[in-house]
Amino acid sequence: MNFLLRKILDGVMPSTPTRPDFNNKRLVVLGATGRLGGILRKQWKTDAVRWQARIERDGFHRVDILNDPKALRDLCSGADAVLCLAGVTRGNPAALQHNTDLARAAITAANGARVFLASSAAVYGAGGKDLRETDAVTPLSPYGQAKLAMEQAALSSGAPVTCLRIGNVAGADAILGGWHSEMALDTDAEGRTPRRSYIGPQAFARTLAHVLATDTPPPVLNIAAPGLVEMGALLDAAALPWHATAPTRPVIWDVGLNTDALALLAPFAPQDSTAAGIAAEWHHARDPQ
């Protein structure tokens, strides 16, 4: 196993024969100052990854992705893979269009290296229990529509691209990451709360390491632990109080990402799919002691 992947995985998983081989791949992470980037920096305990930021920060390479193409090319020079986490989550159509602009800039700078683009489960729109990468999708939100437009532009470029449809990452989500003392969850007539595909921060970092190690990943890939987790159960497992509320508008009760394709690339343990296991990872990521 090469130096880079060994250092990454030493921080996120025990010794196991299922560890991937990164084949000496060098990695650049764009948009590394967001929540997902923060999780990866904490879990990938290595200085072998180049991390990008828009402003001067210790441990980061300062590059304006959209306005300094030369600096971006220099940053990505020699990289075997580029992970683009940079994106816009809200705003008017012009602002959301930057998701496509950022993807195109990353693809150009990668100069033939594979680019892994952070997309979202939001592209699946009204949801479902077994959403596959090959399903026809109709995003409902402007954000989901912008991410789908980004995917389509990237995949039509002819460059080696993998669009990562990322589910809820514990700590970077609206439930654990956005928890507050007045947290309310929609509840159905039987007392159940919405269910989502989740993944803990350690499992997320480990899974991405496996995916990035793959020589020929698919063009679109769901990223989540197998199965569905109730939001209420997750808050209960994390010992965070919440109260039930009757829905006042239509609710998307299930957004379940099919992980059959991912399972061919990355291993999961049973606890990775449980509310208790995900909450434990979240607590550990917040306080490693």
mmCIF file of C-alpha atoms in Angstrom:
data_model
loop_
_atom_site.group_PDB
_atom_site.id
_atom_site.type_symbol
_atom_site.label_atom_id
_atom_site.label_comp_id
_atom_site.label_asym_id
_atom_site.label_seq_id
_atom_site.Cartn_x
_atom_site.Cartn_y
_atom_site.Cartn_z
ATOM 1 C CA MET A 1 0.000 0.000 0.000
ATOM 2 C CA ASN A 2 1.289 3.433 -0.847
ATOM 3 C CA PHE A 3 2.160 6.131 1.650
ATOM 4 C CA LEU A 4 -0.827 8.420 1.001
ATOM 5 C CA LEU A 5 -3.629 5.926 1.441
ATOM 6 C CA ARG A 6 -1.921 4.206 4.373
ATOM 7 C CA LYS A 7 -1.788 7.509 6.245
ATOM 8 C CA ILE A 8 -5.409 8.325 5.404
ATOM 9 C CA LEU A 9 -6.797 4.968 6.465
ATOM 10 C CA ASP A 10 -4.689 4.664 9.616
ATOM 11 C CA GLY A 11 -6.915 7.395 11.004
ATOM 12 C CA VAL A 12 -10.277 5.994 9.970
ATOM 13 C CA MET A 13 -10.212 2.210 10.033
ATOM 14 C CA PRO A 14 -8.408 -0.692 11.704
ATOM 15 C CA SER A 15 -6.012 -2.948 9.864
ATOM 16 C CA THR A 16 -8.007 -5.099 7.464
ATOM 17 C CA PRO A 17 -7.398 -7.013 4.235
ATOM 18 C CA THR A 18 -10.172 -4.944 2.621
ATOM 19 C CA ARG A 19 -8.072 -1.787 2.667
ATOM 20 C CA PRO A 20 -7.773 -0.356 -0.825
ATOM 21 C CA ASP A 21 -4.591 0.327 -2.735
ATOM 22 C CA PHE A 22 -4.304 3.938 -3.860
ATOM 23 C CA ASN A 23 -1.601 3.009 -6.384
ATOM 24 C CA ASN A 24 0.426 6.071 -5.338
ATOM 25 C CA LYS A 25 -2.366 8.413 -6.385
ATOM 26 C CA ARG A 26 -1.995 12.050 -5.440
ATOM 27 C CA LEU A 27 -5.119 13.919 -4.377
ATOM 28 C CA VAL A 28 -6.316 17.522 -4.487
ATOM 29 C CA VAL A 29 -9.433 18.523 -2.526
ATOM 30 C CA LEU A 30 -11.215 21.663 -3.713
ATOM 31 C CA GLY A 31 -13.661 23.431 -1.411
ATOM 32 C CA ALA A 32 -11.946 21.922 1.601
ATOM 33 C CA THR A 33 -13.127 24.496 4.144
ATOM 34 C CA GLY A 34 -16.780 23.401 4.181
ATOM 35 C CA ARG A 35 -18.355 20.864 6.501
ATOM 36 C CA LEU A 36 -17.443 17.839 4.388
ATOM 37 C CA GLY A 37 -13.916 19.104 3.908
ATOM 38 C CA GLY A 38 -13.625 19.618 7.648
ATOM 39 C CA ILE A 39 -14.658 16.016 8.261
ATOM 40 C CA LEU A 40 -12.097 14.713 5.776
ATOM 41 C CA ARG A 41 -9.296 16.864 7.169
ATOM 42 C CA LYS A 42 -10.013 15.571 10.644
ATOM 43 C CA GLN A 43 -10.205 11.930 9.536
ATOM 44 C CA TRP A 44 -7.504 11.878 6.844
ATOM 45 C CA LYS A 45 -4.553 12.536 9.119
ATOM 46 C CA THR A 46 -2.015 13.206 6.396
ATOM 47 C CA ASP A 47 -0.150 16.091 4.828
ATOM 48 C CA ALA A 48 -0.020 14.245 1.501
ATOM 49 C CA VAL A 49 -3.350 15.720 0.320
ATOM 50 C CA ARG A 50 -3.437 19.230 -1.136
ATOM 51 C CA TRP A 51 -6.347 21.192 0.378
ATOM 52 C CA GLN A 52 -7.748 24.269 -1.384
ATOM 53 C CA ALA A 53 -9.294 27.371 0.191
ATOM 54 C CA ARG A 54 -10.364 30.761 -1.170
ATOM 55 C CA ILE A 55 -8.702 32.683 1.649
ATOM 56 C CA GLU A 56 -5.353 32.390 3.385
ATOM 57 C CA ARG A 57 -5.493 29.582 5.948
ATOM 58 C CA ASP A 58 -2.798 27.498 7.553
ATOM 59 C CA GLY A 59 -2.466 24.124 5.855
ATOM 60 C CA PHE A 60 -4.405 25.185 2.746
ATOM 61 C CA HIS A 61 -3.458 26.299 -0.743
ATOM 62 C CA ARG A 62 -5.137 29.633 -1.460
ATOM 63 C CA VAL A 63 -6.735 29.517 -4.919
ATOM 64 C CA ASP A 64 -9.780 31.263 -6.377
ATOM 65 C CA ILE A 65 -11.280 28.416 -8.404
ATOM 66 C CA LEU A 66 -13.370 30.544 -10.743
ATOM 67 C CA ASN A 67 -11.084 33.549 -11.167
ATOM 68 C CA ASP A 68 -7.536 32.179 -11.170
ATOM 69 C CA PRO A 69 -7.345 29.289 -13.650
ATOM 70 C CA LYS A 70 -3.533 29.291 -13.731
ATOM 71 C CA ALA A 71 -3.234 28.891 -9.972
ATOM 72 C CA LEU A 72 -5.838 26.141 -10.110
ATOM 73 C CA ARG A 73 -3.937 24.325 -12.862
ATOM 74 C CA ASP A 74 -0.740 24.622 -10.839
ATOM 75 C CA LEU A 75 -2.473 23.225 -7.755
ATOM 76 C CA CYS A 76 -3.871 20.263 -9.694
ATOM 77 C CA SER A 77 -0.666 19.619 -11.642
ATOM 78 C CA GLY A 78 0.506 16.058 -11.106
ATOM 79 C CA ALA A 79 -2.669 15.021 -9.301
ATOM 80 C CA ASP A 80 -4.123 11.630 -10.116
ATOM 81 C CA ALA A 81 -7.534 12.617 -8.777
ATOM 82 C CA VAL A 82 -9.336 15.818 -7.864
ATOM 83 C CA LEU A 83 -12.161 15.787 -5.322
ATOM 84 C CA CYS A 84 -14.342 18.863 -5.814
ATOM 85 C CA LEU A 85 -16.423 19.656 -2.736
ATOM 86 C CA ALA A 86 -16.799 23.311 -3.710
ATOM 87 C CA GLY A 87 -20.365 24.327 -4.378
ATOM 88 C CA VAL A 88 -23.250 26.689 -3.746
ATOM 89 C CA THR A 89 -26.210 25.470 -1.680
ATOM 90 C CA ARG A 90 -28.587 28.426 -1.876
ATOM 91 C CA GLY A 91 -29.258 31.634 -3.734
ATOM 92 C CA ASN A 92 -30.748 32.766 -7.007
ATOM 93 C CA PRO A 93 -30.316 30.823 -10.268
ATOM 94 C CA ALA A 94 -27.172 32.769 -11.135
ATOM 95 C CA ALA A 95 -25.584 31.814 -7.823
ATOM 96 C CA LEU A 96 -26.585 28.159 -8.139
ATOM 97 C CA GLN A 97 -25.152 28.112 -11.673
ATOM 98 C CA HIS A 98 -21.743 28.352 -10.009
ATOM 99 C CA ASN A 99 -22.045 24.641 -9.193
ATOM 100 C CA THR A 100 -21.627 23.918 -12.894
ATOM 101 C CA ASP A 101 -18.965 26.603 -13.276
ATOM 102 C CA LEU A 102 -16.930 25.112 -10.422
ATOM 103 C CA ALA A 103 -17.209 21.625 -11.872
ATOM 104 C CA ARG A 104 -16.044 22.791 -15.290
ATOM 105 C CA ALA A 105 -13.119 24.661 -13.753
ATOM 106 C CA ALA A 106 -12.066 21.549 -11.825
ATOM 107 C CA ILE A 107 -12.301 19.360 -14.925
ATOM 108 C CA THR A 108 -10.206 21.777 -16.969
ATOM 109 C CA ALA A 109 -7.552 22.107 -14.265
ATOM 110 C CA ALA A 110 -7.397 18.349 -13.709
ATOM 111 C CA ASN A 111 -6.103 17.991 -17.269
ATOM 112 C CA GLY A 112 -7.269 14.423 -17.738
ATOM 113 C CA ALA A 113 -7.097 13.267 -14.126
ATOM 114 C CA ARG A 114 -10.349 11.883 -12.765
ATOM 115 C CA VAL A 115 -12.553 14.434 -11.055
ATOM 116 C CA PHE A 116 -14.930 13.382 -8.287
ATOM 117 C CA LEU A 117 -17.732 15.928 -7.967
ATOM 118 C CA ALA A 118 -19.840 16.348 -4.842
ATOM 119 C CA SER A 119 -23.440 16.082 -5.972
ATOM 120 C CA SER A 120 -26.404 15.414 -3.708
ATOM 121 C CA ALA A 121 -29.309 13.122 -2.959
ATOM 122 C CA ALA A 122 -31.410 16.218 -3.724
ATOM 123 C CA VAL A 123 -31.281 15.275 -7.416
ATOM 124 C CA TYR A 124 -33.723 12.436 -6.625
ATOM 125 C CA GLY A 125 -36.514 14.911 -5.941
ATOM 126 C CA ALA A 126 -39.573 13.324 -4.321
ATOM 127 C CA GLY A 127 -37.498 10.527 -2.840
ATOM 128 C CA GLY A 128 -38.123 6.818 -2.475
ATOM 129 C CA LYS A 129 -36.750 3.833 -0.578
ATOM 130 C CA ASP A 130 -34.324 2.410 -3.147
ATOM 131 C CA LEU A 131 -33.006 5.201 -5.347
ATOM 132 C CA ARG A 132 -30.513 3.963 -7.924
ATOM 133 C CA GLU A 133 -27.950 5.898 -9.898
ATOM 134 C CA THR A 134 -29.605 4.768 -13.129
ATOM 135 C CA ASP A 135 -33.084 6.014 -12.172
ATOM 136 C CA ALA A 136 -34.650 8.897 -14.055
ATOM 137 C CA VAL A 137 -34.565 11.886 -11.717
ATOM 138 C CA THR A 138 -36.691 15.008 -11.352
ATOM 139 C CA PRO A 139 -35.250 17.334 -8.705
ATOM 140 C CA LEU A 140 -37.805 19.470 -6.887
ATOM 141 C CA SER A 141 -35.621 22.111 -5.259
ATOM 142 C CA PRO A 142 -33.531 24.724 -7.075
ATOM 143 C CA TYR A 143 -30.473 23.229 -5.363
ATOM 144 C CA GLY A 144 -31.264 19.733 -6.627
ATOM 145 C CA GLN A 145 -31.887 21.100 -10.104
ATOM 146 C CA ALA A 146 -28.545 22.924 -10.027
ATOM 147 C CA LYS A 147 -26.708 19.783 -8.956
ATOM 148 C CA LEU A 148 -28.321 17.773 -11.739
ATOM 149 C CA ALA A 149 -27.331 20.446 -14.258
ATOM 150 C CA MET A 150 -23.787 20.217 -12.902
ATOM 151 C CA GLU A 151 -23.785 16.442 -13.319
ATOM 152 C CA GLN A 152 -25.075 16.646 -16.873
ATOM 153 C CA ALA A 153 -22.516 19.257 -17.891
ATOM 154 C CA ALA A 154 -19.656 17.303 -16.336
ATOM 155 C CA LEU A 155 -20.658 13.936 -17.758
ATOM 156 C CA SER A 156 -21.100 15.398 -21.236
ATOM 157 C CA SER A 157 -17.592 16.882 -21.176
ATOM 158 C CA GLY A 158 -15.948 13.606 -22.140
ATOM 159 C CA ALA A 159 -13.500 13.902 -19.232
ATOM 160 C CA PRO A 160 -13.143 11.167 -16.594
ATOM 161 C CA VAL A 161 -15.730 12.248 -14.027
ATOM 162 C CA THR A 162 -17.583 10.590 -11.160
ATOM 163 C CA CYS A 163 -20.562 12.413 -9.645
ATOM 164 C CA LEU A 164 -20.969 11.500 -5.983
ATOM 165 C CA ARG A 165 -24.608 11.661 -4.886
ATOM 166 C CA ILE A 166 -23.907 12.104 -1.210
ATOM 167 C CA GLY A 167 -26.563 11.325 1.373
ATOM 168 C CA ASN A 168 -26.710 12.778 4.870
ATOM 169 C CA VAL A 169 -23.283 12.878 6.507
ATOM 170 C CA ALA A 170 -23.618 13.034 10.289
ATOM 171 C CA GLY A 171 -22.402 16.406 11.487
ATOM 172 C CA ALA A 172 -22.733 18.010 8.061
ATOM 173 C CA ASP A 173 -26.506 17.504 8.006
ATOM 174 C CA ALA A 174 -29.538 19.483 9.123
ATOM 175 C CA ILE A 175 -30.403 17.149 12.019
ATOM 176 C CA LEU A 176 -27.205 16.527 13.974
ATOM 177 C CA GLY A 177 -25.175 19.319 12.410
ATOM 178 C CA GLY A 178 -28.092 21.739 12.602
ATOM 179 C CA TRP A 179 -29.568 20.634 15.923
ATOM 180 C CA HIS A 180 -30.964 23.283 18.275
ATOM 181 C CA SER A 181 -32.935 23.160 21.505
ATOM 182 C CA GLU A 182 -36.267 23.736 19.747
ATOM 183 C CA MET A 183 -35.709 21.028 17.134
ATOM 184 C CA ALA A 184 -39.009 19.725 15.746
ATOM 185 C CA LEU A 185 -39.523 16.782 13.416
ATOM 186 C CA ASP A 186 -42.526 15.969 11.265
ATOM 187 C CA THR A 187 -44.252 12.858 12.555
ATOM 188 C CA ASP A 188 -46.790 10.661 10.795
ATOM 189 C CA ALA A 189 -49.948 9.164 12.313
ATOM 190 C CA GLU A 190 -47.948 6.241 13.721
ATOM 191 C CA GLY A 191 -45.320 8.448 15.334
ATOM 192 C CA ARG A 192 -42.613 7.844 12.751
ATOM 193 C CA THR A 193 -40.244 10.546 11.575
ATOM 194 C CA PRO A 194 -38.733 10.922 8.088
ATOM 195 C CA ARG A 195 -36.079 8.408 7.091
ATOM 196 C CA ARG A 196 -32.897 9.199 5.226
ATOM 197 C CA SER A 197 -29.740 7.520 4.009
ATOM 198 C CA TYR A 198 -27.022 8.455 6.477
ATOM 199 C CA ILE A 199 -23.330 7.845 6.955
ATOM 200 C CA GLY A 200 -21.094 8.634 9.917
ATOM 201 C CA PRO A 201 -18.072 10.917 9.526
ATOM 202 C CA GLN A 202 -15.495 8.153 9.926
ATOM 203 C CA ALA A 203 -17.356 5.847 7.559
ATOM 204 C CA PHE A 204 -17.669 8.724 5.087
ATOM 205 C CA ALA A 205 -13.934 9.383 5.068
ATOM 206 C CA ARG A 206 -13.124 5.678 4.837
ATOM 207 C CA THR A 207 -15.644 5.107 2.053
ATOM 208 C CA LEU A 208 -14.355 8.026 -0.001
ATOM 209 C CA ALA A 209 -10.816 6.688 0.361
ATOM 210 C CA HIS A 210 -11.964 3.390 -1.139
ATOM 211 C CA VAL A 211 -13.840 5.120 -3.959
ATOM 212 C CA LEU A 212 -10.896 7.360 -4.788
ATOM 213 C CA ALA A 213 -8.658 4.294 -4.916
ATOM 214 C CA THR A 214 -10.760 2.738 -7.659
ATOM 215 C CA ASP A 215 -9.229 2.872 -11.123
ATOM 216 C CA THR A 216 -12.533 2.867 -13.000
ATOM 217 C CA PRO A 217 -15.354 4.106 -10.758
ATOM 218 C CA PRO A 218 -18.819 4.534 -12.287
ATOM 219 C CA PRO A 219 -19.872 7.932 -13.651
ATOM 220 C CA VAL A 220 -22.505 8.353 -10.924
ATOM 221 C CA LEU A 221 -22.277 6.837 -7.458
ATOM 222 C CA ASN A 222 -24.463 7.061 -4.349
ATOM 223 C CA ILE A 223 -22.519 7.660 -1.122
ATOM 224 C CA ALA A 224 -24.227 6.502 2.082
ATOM 225 C CA ALA A 225 -24.268 3.589 4.470
ATOM 226 C CA PRO A 226 -26.743 0.869 3.477
ATOM 227 C CA GLY A 227 -30.320 1.252 4.676
ATOM 228 C CA LEU A 228 -32.472 4.041 6.075
ATOM 229 C CA VAL A 229 -32.370 5.765 9.466
ATOM 230 C CA GLU A 230 -35.222 7.636 11.139
ATOM 231 C CA MET A 231 -34.313 11.193 12.024
ATOM 232 C CA GLY A 232 -35.943 10.860 15.429
ATOM 233 C CA ALA A 233 -34.035 7.666 16.184
ATOM 234 C CA LEU A 234 -30.795 9.393 15.262
ATOM 235 C CA LEU A 235 -31.447 12.298 17.621
ATOM 236 C CA ASP A 236 -32.449 9.859 20.364
ATOM 237 C CA ALA A 237 -29.230 7.894 19.860
ATOM 238 C CA ALA A 238 -27.261 11.131 20.043
ATOM 239 C CA ALA A 239 -29.117 12.092 23.262
ATOM 240 C CA LEU A 240 -30.430 15.276 21.660
ATOM 241 C CA PRO A 241 -33.997 16.309 22.573
ATOM 242 C CA TRP A 242 -36.619 17.037 19.949
ATOM 243 C CA HIS A 243 -40.380 17.259 19.743
ATOM 244 C CA ALA A 244 -42.883 15.894 17.270
ATOM 245 C CA THR A 245 -44.979 18.131 15.086
ATOM 246 C CA ALA A 246 -47.834 17.485 12.692
ATOM 247 C CA PRO A 247 -46.837 18.252 9.098
ATOM 248 C CA THR A 248 -48.263 21.458 7.682
ATOM 249 C CA ARG A 249 -47.073 20.765 4.133
ATOM 250 C CA PRO A 250 -46.181 17.695 2.061
ATOM 251 C CA VAL A 251 -43.347 15.668 3.560
ATOM 252 C CA ILE A 252 -40.783 13.518 1.761
ATOM 253 C CA TRP A 253 -40.826 10.611 4.199
ATOM 254 C CA ASP A 254 -38.113 8.463 2.630
ATOM 255 C CA VAL A 255 -34.929 9.242 0.728
ATOM 256 C CA GLY A 256 -33.108 5.940 0.537
ATOM 257 C CA LEU A 257 -30.041 5.615 -1.659
ATOM 258 C CA ASN A 258 -29.360 2.214 -3.161
ATOM 259 C CA THR A 259 -25.766 1.292 -2.299
ATOM 260 C CA ASP A 260 -25.288 -1.864 -4.374
ATOM 261 C CA ALA A 261 -22.735 -0.175 -6.641
ATOM 262 C CA LEU A 262 -20.921 1.351 -3.677
ATOM 263 C CA ALA A 263 -20.756 -2.026 -1.929
ATOM 264 C CA LEU A 264 -18.560 -3.289 -4.773
ATOM 265 C CA LEU A 265 -15.987 -0.629 -3.905
ATOM 266 C CA ALA A 266 -16.164 -0.101 -0.144
ATOM 267 C CA PRO A 267 -16.897 -2.361 2.851
ATOM 268 C CA PHE A 268 -19.418 -1.526 5.562
ATOM 269 C CA ALA A 269 -19.910 -2.937 9.052
ATOM 270 C CA PRO A 270 -23.438 -3.540 10.431
ATOM 271 C CA GLN A 271 -23.148 -0.660 12.914
ATOM 272 C CA ASP A 272 -22.482 1.779 10.068
ATOM 273 C CA SER A 273 -26.188 1.574 9.207
ATOM 274 C CA THR A 274 -27.621 2.000 12.715
ATOM 275 C CA ALA A 275 -28.665 5.174 14.483
ATOM 276 C CA ALA A 276 -26.501 4.179 17.459
ATOM 277 C CA GLY A 277 -23.431 3.561 15.324
ATOM 278 C CA ILE A 278 -23.817 6.790 13.354
ATOM 279 C CA ALA A 279 -24.410 8.833 16.515
ATOM 280 C CA ALA A 280 -21.350 7.261 18.148
ATOM 281 C CA GLU A 281 -19.200 8.290 15.183
ATOM 282 C CA TRP A 282 -20.621 11.800 15.360
ATOM 283 C CA HIS A 283 -19.839 12.082 19.076
ATOM 284 C CA HIS A 284 -16.322 10.734 18.532
ATOM 285 C CA ALA A 285 -15.672 13.184 15.703
ATOM 286 C CA ARG A 286 -16.705 16.076 17.964
ATOM 287 C CA ASP A 287 -14.704 14.859 20.958
ATOM 288 C CA PRO A 288 -12.066 12.232 20.042
ATOM 289 C CA GLN A 289 -11.176 11.867 23.715
#
